[in-house]
CSV table of C-alpha atoms in Angstrom, one decimal:
chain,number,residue,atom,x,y,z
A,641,UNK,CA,16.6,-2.5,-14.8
A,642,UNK,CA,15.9,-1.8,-11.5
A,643,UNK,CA,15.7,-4.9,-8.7
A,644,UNK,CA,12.3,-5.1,-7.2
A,645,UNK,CA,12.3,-5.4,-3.3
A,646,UNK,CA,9.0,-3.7,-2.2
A,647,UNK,CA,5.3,-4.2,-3.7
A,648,UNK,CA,2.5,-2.6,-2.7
A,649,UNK,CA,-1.1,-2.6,-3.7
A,650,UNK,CA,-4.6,-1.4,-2.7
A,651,UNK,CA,-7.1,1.0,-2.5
A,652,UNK,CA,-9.2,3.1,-0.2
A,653,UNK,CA,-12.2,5.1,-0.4
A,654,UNK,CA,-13.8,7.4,-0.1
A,655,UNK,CA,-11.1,10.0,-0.2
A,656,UNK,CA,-10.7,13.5,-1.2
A,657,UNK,CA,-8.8,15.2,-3.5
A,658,UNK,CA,-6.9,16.6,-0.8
A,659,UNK,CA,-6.2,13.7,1.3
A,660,UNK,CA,-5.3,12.3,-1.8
A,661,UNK,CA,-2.7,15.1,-2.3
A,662,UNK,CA,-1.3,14.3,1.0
A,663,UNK,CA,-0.7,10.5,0.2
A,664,UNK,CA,0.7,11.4,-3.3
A,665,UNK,CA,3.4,14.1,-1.7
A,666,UNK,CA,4.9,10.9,0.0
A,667,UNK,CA,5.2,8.9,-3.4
A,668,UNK,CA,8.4,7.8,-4.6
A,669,UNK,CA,9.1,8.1,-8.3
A,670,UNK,CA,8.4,5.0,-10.4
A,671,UNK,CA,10.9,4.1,-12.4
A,672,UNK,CA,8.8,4.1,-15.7
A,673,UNK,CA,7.1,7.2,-14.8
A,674,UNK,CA,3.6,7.1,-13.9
A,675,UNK,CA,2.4,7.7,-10.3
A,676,UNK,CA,2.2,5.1,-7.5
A,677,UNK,CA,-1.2,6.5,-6.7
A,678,UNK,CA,-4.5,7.6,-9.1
A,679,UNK,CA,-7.2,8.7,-7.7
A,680,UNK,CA,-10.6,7.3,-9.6
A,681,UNK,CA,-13.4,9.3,-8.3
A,682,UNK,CA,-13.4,8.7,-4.7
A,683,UNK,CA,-11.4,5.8,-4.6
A,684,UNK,CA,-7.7,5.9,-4.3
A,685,UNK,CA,-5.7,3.1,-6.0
A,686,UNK,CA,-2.0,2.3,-5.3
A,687,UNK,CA,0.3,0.5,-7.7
A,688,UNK,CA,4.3,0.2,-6.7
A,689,UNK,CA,6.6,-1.6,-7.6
A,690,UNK,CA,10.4,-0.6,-6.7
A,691,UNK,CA,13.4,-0.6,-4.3
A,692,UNK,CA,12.2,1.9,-1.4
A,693,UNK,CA,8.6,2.5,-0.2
A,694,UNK,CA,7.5,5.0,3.0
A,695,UNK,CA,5.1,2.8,4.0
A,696,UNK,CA,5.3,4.2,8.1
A,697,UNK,CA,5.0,7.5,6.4
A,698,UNK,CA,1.9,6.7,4.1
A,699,UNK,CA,0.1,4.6,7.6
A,700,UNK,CA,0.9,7.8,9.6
A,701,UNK,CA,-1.2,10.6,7.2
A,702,UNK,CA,-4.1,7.6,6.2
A,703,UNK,CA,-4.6,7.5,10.4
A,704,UNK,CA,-4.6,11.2,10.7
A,705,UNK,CA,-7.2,11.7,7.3
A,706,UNK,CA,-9.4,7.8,8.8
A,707,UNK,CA,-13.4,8.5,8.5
A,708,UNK,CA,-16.2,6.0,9.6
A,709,UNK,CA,-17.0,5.7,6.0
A,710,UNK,CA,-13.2,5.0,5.2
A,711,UNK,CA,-12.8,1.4,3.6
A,712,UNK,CA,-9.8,-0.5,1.6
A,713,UNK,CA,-6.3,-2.1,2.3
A,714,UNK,CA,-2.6,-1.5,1.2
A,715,UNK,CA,-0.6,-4.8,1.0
A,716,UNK,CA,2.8,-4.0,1.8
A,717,UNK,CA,5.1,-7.0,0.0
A,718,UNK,CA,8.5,-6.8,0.9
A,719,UNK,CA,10.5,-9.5,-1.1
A,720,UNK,CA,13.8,-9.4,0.9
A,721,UNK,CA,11.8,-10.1,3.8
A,722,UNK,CA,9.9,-12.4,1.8
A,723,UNK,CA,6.4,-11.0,3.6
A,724,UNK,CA,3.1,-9.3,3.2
A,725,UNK,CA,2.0,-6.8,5.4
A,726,UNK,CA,-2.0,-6.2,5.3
A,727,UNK,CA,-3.1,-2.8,6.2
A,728,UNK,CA,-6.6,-2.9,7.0
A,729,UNK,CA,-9.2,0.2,6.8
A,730,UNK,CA,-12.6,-0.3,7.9
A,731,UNK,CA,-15.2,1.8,9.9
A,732,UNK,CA,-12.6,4.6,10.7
A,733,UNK,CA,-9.7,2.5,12.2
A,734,UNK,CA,-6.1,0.6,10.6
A,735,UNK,CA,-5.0,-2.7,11.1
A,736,UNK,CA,-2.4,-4.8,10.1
A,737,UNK,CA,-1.3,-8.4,9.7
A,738,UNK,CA,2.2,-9.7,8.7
A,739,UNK,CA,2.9,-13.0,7.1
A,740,UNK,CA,5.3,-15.4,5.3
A,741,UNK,CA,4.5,-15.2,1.7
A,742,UNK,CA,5.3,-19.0,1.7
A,743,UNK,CA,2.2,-18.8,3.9
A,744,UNK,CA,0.3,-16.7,1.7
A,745,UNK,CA,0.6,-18.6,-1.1
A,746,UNK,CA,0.2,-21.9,0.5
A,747,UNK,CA,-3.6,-20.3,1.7
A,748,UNK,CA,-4.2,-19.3,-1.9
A,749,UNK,CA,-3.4,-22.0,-3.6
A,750,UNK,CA,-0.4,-21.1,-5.2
């Protein structure tokens, strides 16, 4: 079984099939064999769970491909570090917040 270091989760739309080619070229392989990434219609989903994720890489082709329509996040959870990282899209720009999940989970009630 493979140790889990690195989470990430989110979604972003609207997207195209090629953009979402792009972002899938840049996937690691999951472990049990489906794809980090499925694109539903116009909205891209990301699922991963696993030791190694190019998250700089993934930031660096979602700026390059960023609309004005463009909405969604990617959390980023890196348990060594024990943080999130919040990628925000909105109105054609990227943000992001780290935090201490003991923080995170103290603020949602965990």
């Amino acid at each position: 079984m493979e140790h889990i270091l690195i989470k990430v989760y989110g979604n972003l739309r609207p997207v195209t099939a090629s953009f979402a080619e792009q972002l899938q070229a840049e996937q690691p392989e999951k472990e049990d064999g489906t794809e980090a990434l499925e694109l539903d219609g116009d909205m891209l989903l990301f699922s991963f769970e696993g030791m190694y994720y190019p998250i700089d890489e993934v930031v660096d082709i979602v700026k390059a491909g960023l609309t004005a329509a463009m909405e969604g996040k990617i959390d980023y959870i890196d348990m060594d570090e024990w943080t999130l990282t919040r990628y925000t899209i909105s109105k054609g720009t990227i943000t992001h917040a780290t935090r201490s999940l003991n923080h995170v989970m103290a603020y949602s009630g965990h």
